[in-house]
Tab-separated table of C-alpha atoms in Angstrom:
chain	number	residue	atom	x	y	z
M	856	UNK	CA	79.295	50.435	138.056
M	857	UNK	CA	77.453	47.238	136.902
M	858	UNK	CA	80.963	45.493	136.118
M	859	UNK	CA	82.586	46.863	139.326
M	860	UNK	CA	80.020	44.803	141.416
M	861	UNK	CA	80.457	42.005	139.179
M	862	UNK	CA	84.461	42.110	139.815
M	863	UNK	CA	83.629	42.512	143.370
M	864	UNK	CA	82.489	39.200	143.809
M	865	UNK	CA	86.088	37.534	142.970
M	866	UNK	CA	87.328	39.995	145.502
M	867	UNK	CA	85.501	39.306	148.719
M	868	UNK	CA	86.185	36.271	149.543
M	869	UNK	CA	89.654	37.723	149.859
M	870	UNK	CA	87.800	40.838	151.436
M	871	UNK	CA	89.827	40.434	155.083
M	872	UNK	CA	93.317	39.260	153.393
M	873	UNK	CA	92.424	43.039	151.705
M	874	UNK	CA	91.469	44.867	154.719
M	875	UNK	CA	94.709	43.414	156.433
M	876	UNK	CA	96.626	44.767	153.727
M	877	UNK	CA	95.222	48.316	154.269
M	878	UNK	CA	95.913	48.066	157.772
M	879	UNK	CA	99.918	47.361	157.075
M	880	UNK	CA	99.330	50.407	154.225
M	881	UNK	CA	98.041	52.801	156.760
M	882	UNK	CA	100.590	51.917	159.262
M	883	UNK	CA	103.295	52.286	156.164
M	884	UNK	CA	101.883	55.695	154.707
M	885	UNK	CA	101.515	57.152	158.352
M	886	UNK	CA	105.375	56.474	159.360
M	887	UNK	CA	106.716	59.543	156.717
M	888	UNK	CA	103.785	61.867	158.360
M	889	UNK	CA	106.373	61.768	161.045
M	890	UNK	CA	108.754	63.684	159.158
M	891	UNK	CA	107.027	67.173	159.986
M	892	UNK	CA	106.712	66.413	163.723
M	893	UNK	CA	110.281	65.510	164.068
M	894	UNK	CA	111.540	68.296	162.737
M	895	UNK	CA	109.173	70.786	164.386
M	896	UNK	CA	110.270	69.254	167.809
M	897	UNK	CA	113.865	69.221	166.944
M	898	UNK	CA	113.564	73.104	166.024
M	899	UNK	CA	111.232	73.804	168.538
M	900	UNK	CA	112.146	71.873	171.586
M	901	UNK	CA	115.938	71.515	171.441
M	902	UNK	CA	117.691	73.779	168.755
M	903	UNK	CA	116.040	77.301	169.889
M	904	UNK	CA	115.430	76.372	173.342
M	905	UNK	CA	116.965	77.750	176.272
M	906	UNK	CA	118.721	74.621	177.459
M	907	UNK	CA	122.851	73.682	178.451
M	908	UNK	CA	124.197	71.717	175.580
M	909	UNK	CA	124.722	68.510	177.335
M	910	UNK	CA	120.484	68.705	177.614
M	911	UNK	CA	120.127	69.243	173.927
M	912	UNK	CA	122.711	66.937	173.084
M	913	UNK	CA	120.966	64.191	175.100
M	914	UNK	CA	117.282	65.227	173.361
M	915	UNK	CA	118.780	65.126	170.337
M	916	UNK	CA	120.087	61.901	170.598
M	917	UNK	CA	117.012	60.251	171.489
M	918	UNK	CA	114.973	61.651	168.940
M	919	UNK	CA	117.873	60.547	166.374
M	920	UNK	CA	117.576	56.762	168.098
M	921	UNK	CA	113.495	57.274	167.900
M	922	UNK	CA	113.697	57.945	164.325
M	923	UNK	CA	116.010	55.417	163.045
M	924	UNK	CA	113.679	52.643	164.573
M	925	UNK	CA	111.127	53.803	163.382
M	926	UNK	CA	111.930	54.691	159.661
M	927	UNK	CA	114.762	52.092	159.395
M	928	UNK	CA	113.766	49.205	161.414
M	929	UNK	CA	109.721	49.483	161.464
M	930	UNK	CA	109.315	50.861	158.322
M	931	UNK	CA	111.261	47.842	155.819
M	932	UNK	CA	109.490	45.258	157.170
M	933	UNK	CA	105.897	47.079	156.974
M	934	UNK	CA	106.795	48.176	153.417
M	935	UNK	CA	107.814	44.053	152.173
M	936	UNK	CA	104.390	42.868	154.352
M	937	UNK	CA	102.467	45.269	152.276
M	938	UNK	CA	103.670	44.951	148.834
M	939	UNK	CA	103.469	41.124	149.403
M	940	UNK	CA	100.231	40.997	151.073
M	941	UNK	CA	98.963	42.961	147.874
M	942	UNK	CA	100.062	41.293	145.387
M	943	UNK	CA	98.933	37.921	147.122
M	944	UNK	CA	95.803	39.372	146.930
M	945	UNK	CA	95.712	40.323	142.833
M	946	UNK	CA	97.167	37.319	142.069
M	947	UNK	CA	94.452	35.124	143.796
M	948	UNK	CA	91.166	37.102	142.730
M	949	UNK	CA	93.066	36.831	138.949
M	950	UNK	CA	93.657	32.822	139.866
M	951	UNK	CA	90.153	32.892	140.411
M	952	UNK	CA	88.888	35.400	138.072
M	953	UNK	CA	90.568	32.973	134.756
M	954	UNK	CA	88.959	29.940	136.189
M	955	UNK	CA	86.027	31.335	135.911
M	956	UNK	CA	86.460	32.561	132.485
M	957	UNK	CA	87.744	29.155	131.410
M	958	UNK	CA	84.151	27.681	132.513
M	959	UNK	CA	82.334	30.023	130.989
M	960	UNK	CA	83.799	29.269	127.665
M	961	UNK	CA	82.695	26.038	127.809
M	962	UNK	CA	79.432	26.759	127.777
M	963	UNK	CA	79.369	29.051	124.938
M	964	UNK	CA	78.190	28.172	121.523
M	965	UNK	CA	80.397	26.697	118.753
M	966	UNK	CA	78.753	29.812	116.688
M	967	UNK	CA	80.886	31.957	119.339
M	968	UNK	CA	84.229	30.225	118.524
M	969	UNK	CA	83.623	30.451	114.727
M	970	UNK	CA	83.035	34.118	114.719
M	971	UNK	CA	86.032	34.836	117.052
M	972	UNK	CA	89.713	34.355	116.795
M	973	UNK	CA	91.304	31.684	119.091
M	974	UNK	CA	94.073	34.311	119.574
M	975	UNK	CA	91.785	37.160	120.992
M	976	UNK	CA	89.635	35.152	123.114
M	977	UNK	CA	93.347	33.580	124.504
M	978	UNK	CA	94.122	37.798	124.873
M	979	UNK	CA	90.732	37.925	126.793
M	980	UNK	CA	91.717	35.679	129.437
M	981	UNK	CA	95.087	36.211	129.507
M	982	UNK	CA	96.218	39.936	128.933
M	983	UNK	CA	92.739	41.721	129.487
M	984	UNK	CA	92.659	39.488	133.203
M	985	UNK	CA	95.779	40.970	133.818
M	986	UNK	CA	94.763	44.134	133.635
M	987	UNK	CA	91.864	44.078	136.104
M	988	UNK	CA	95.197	43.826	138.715
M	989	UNK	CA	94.790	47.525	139.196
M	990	UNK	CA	91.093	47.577	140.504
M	991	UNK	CA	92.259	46.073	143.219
M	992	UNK	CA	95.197	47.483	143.797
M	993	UNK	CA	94.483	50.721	142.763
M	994	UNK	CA	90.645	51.172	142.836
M	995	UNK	CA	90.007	48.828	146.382
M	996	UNK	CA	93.651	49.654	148.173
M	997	UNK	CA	95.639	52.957	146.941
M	998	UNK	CA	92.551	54.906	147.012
M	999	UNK	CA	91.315	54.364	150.663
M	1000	UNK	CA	95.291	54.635	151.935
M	1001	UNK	CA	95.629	57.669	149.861
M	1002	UNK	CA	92.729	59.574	151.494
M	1003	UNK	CA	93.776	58.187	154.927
M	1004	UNK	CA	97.348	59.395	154.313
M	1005	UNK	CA	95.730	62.970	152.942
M	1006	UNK	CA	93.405	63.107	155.921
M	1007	UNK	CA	96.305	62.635	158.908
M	1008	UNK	CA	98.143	65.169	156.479
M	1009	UNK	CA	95.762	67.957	156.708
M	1010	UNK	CA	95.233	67.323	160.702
M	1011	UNK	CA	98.626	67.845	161.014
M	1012	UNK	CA	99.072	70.580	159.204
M	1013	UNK	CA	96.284	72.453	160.530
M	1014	UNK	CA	97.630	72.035	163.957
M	1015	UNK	CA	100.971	73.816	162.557
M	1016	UNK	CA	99.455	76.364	160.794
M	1017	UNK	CA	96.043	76.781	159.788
M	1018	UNK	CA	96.191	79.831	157.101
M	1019	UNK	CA	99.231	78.137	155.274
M	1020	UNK	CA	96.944	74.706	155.401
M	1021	UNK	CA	93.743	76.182	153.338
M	1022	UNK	CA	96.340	77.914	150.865
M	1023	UNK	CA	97.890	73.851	150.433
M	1024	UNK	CA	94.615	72.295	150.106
M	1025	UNK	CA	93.394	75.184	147.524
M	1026	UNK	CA	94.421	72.824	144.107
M	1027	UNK	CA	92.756	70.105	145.706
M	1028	UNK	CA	89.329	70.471	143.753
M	1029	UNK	CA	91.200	71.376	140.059
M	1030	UNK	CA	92.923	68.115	140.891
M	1031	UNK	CA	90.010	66.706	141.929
M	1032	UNK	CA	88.785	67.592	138.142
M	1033	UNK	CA	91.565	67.079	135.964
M	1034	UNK	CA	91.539	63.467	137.381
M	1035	UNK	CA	88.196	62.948	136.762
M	1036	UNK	CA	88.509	64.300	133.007
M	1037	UNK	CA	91.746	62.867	132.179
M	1038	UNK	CA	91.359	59.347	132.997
M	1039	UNK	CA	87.978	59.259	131.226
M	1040	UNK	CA	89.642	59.683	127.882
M	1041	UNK	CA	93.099	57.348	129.284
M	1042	UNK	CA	90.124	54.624	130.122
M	1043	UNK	CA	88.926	54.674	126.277
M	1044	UNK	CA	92.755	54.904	125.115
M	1045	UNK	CA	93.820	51.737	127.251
M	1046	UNK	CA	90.557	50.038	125.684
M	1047	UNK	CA	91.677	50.637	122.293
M	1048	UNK	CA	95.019	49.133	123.238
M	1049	UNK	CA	93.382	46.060	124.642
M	1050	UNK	CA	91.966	45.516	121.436
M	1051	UNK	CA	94.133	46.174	118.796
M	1052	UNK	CA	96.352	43.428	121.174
M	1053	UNK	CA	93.653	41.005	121.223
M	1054	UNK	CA	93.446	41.427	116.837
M	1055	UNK	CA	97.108	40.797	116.740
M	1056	UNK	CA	97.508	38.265	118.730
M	1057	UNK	CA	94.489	36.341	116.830
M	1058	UNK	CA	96.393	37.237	113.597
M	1059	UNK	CA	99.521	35.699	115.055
M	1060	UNK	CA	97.754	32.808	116.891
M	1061	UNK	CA	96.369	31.818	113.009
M	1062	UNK	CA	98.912	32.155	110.818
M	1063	UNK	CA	101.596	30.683	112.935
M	1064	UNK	CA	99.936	27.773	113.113
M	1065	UNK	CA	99.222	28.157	108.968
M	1066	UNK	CA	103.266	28.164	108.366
M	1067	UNK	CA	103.077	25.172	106.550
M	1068	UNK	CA	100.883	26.318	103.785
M	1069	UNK	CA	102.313	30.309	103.755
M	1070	UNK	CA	105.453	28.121	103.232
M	1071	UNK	CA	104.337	26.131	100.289
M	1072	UNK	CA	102.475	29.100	98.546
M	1073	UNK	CA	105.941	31.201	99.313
M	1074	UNK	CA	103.929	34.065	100.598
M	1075	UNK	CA	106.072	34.888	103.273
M	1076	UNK	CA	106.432	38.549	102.259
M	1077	UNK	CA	102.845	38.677	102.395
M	1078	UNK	CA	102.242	38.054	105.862
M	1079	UNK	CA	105.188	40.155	106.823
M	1080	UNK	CA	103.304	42.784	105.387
M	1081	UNK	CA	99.742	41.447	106.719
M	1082	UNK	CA	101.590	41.552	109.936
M	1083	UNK	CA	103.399	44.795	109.922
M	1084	UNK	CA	100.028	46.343	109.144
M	1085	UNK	CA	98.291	44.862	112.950
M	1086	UNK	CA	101.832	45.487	114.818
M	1087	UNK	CA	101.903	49.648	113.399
M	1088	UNK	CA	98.173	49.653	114.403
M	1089	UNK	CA	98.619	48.118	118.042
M	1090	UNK	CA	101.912	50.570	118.191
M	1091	UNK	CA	99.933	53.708	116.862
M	1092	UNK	CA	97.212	53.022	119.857
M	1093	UNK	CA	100.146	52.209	121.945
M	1094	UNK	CA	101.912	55.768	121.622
M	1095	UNK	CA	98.648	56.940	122.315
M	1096	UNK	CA	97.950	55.956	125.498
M	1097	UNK	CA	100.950	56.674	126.568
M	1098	UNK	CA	101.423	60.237	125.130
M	1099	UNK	CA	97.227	60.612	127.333
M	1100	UNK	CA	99.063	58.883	130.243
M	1101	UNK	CA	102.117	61.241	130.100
M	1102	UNK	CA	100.151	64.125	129.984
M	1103	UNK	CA	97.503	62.889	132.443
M	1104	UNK	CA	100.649	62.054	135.038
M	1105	UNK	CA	102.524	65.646	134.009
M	1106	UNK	CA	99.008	67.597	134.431
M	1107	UNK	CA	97.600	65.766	138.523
């Protein structure tokens, strides 16, 4: 929770760029809630009712015209304002989150750099800054439109049909669970991932830049082998996380 509030501060000065964003995502998750009403009025209201045809003919057309505004010619634009609104967003708190990484390893020993690879500290910055993208987008955007989108849900539902709605929402605390158990262990497998990058990267980072003398020894069979040895470990942890994220998506 520490870090979270320490990530948090790269976030809000961007904090009503994000709250605009989750205003467009509301109004972009609420449009298919619409679905369910449409239908129930077109069944309802014009299919079994009691009317001449001409009458249904003319309801039906309007709610036809009604929905292809809305889901053709509201709902594009909302959807392009949203995705580029977010990733506006990620992409400045990460413009600003590397900066500040970049200043901080100035100030860090030379004690630091000796005991580190240039190659995993570049990783640091680089890949493992990259990766924060989904704290924001997931943690600080998906999350609050997903329980918006599950709240107008349920109201809706319950107004159709109230025994049906508690036998929907029944899963909802296994899920609830699961989640919380699964992505414990994906966390620690996408950590593990992170660093067996960082090593190989470091590795690479080195010896690339010691071609000259693997080249004069002839040892290049040797550092293919050195080599193959990081890239099986980096793909081991790799087929990990995503045999845990598999399972994780199969299981929610």
């Amino acid at each position: 929770m520490k870090l979270f509030r320490s990530y948090l501060q790269f976030v809000k000065p961007y904090r009503w760029l994000v709250a605009f964003t989750l205003i467009i995502g509301i109004m972009k998750f609420a449009i298919p809630l619409t679905m369910p009403l449409f239908i129930k009025y077109v069944v309802d209201e014009i299919l079994t009712a009691t009317l001449p045809a001409s009458e249904k003919l003319d309801k039906l057309a309007r709610v036809i015209g009604l929905a292809f505004v809305l889901f053709v010619i509201v709902r594009y634009p909302i959807e392009y304002f949203r995705q580029y609104f977010a990733q506006f967003t990620t992409s400045r708190v990460l413009f600003d989150l590397r900066n500040k990484l970049y200043s901080h390893l100035q100030l860090l020993s030379i004690r630091f750099y000796q005991n580190r690879k240039s190659g995993e500290i570049i990783s640091r910055v680089m890949n493992d800054a990259e990766q924060t993208k989904s704290l924001v987008e997931t943690g600080l955007m998906n999350i609050w439109l997903d329980m918006f989108t599950l709240v107008i849900a349920v109201v809706i539902m319950f107004n159709m049909n109230v025994p049906l709605t508690f036998v929907a929402i029944a899963i909802l605390p296994l899920y609830a669970y699961a989640v919380k158990k699964l992505y414990k262990r994906l966390q620690a497998y996408s950590r593990s991932r992170s660093q067996s990058l960082a090593e190989m990267q470091g590795y690479l980072n080195e010896h690339v830049n010691g071609i000259p003398v693997v080249k004069s020894f002839t040892l290049e069979a040797h550092e293919q082998e050195q080599f193959q040895v990081r890239n099986r470990s980096f793909l081991e942890r790799a087929f990990a996380l995503t045999r845990w994220n598999a399972l994780t998506q199969s299981i929610t």
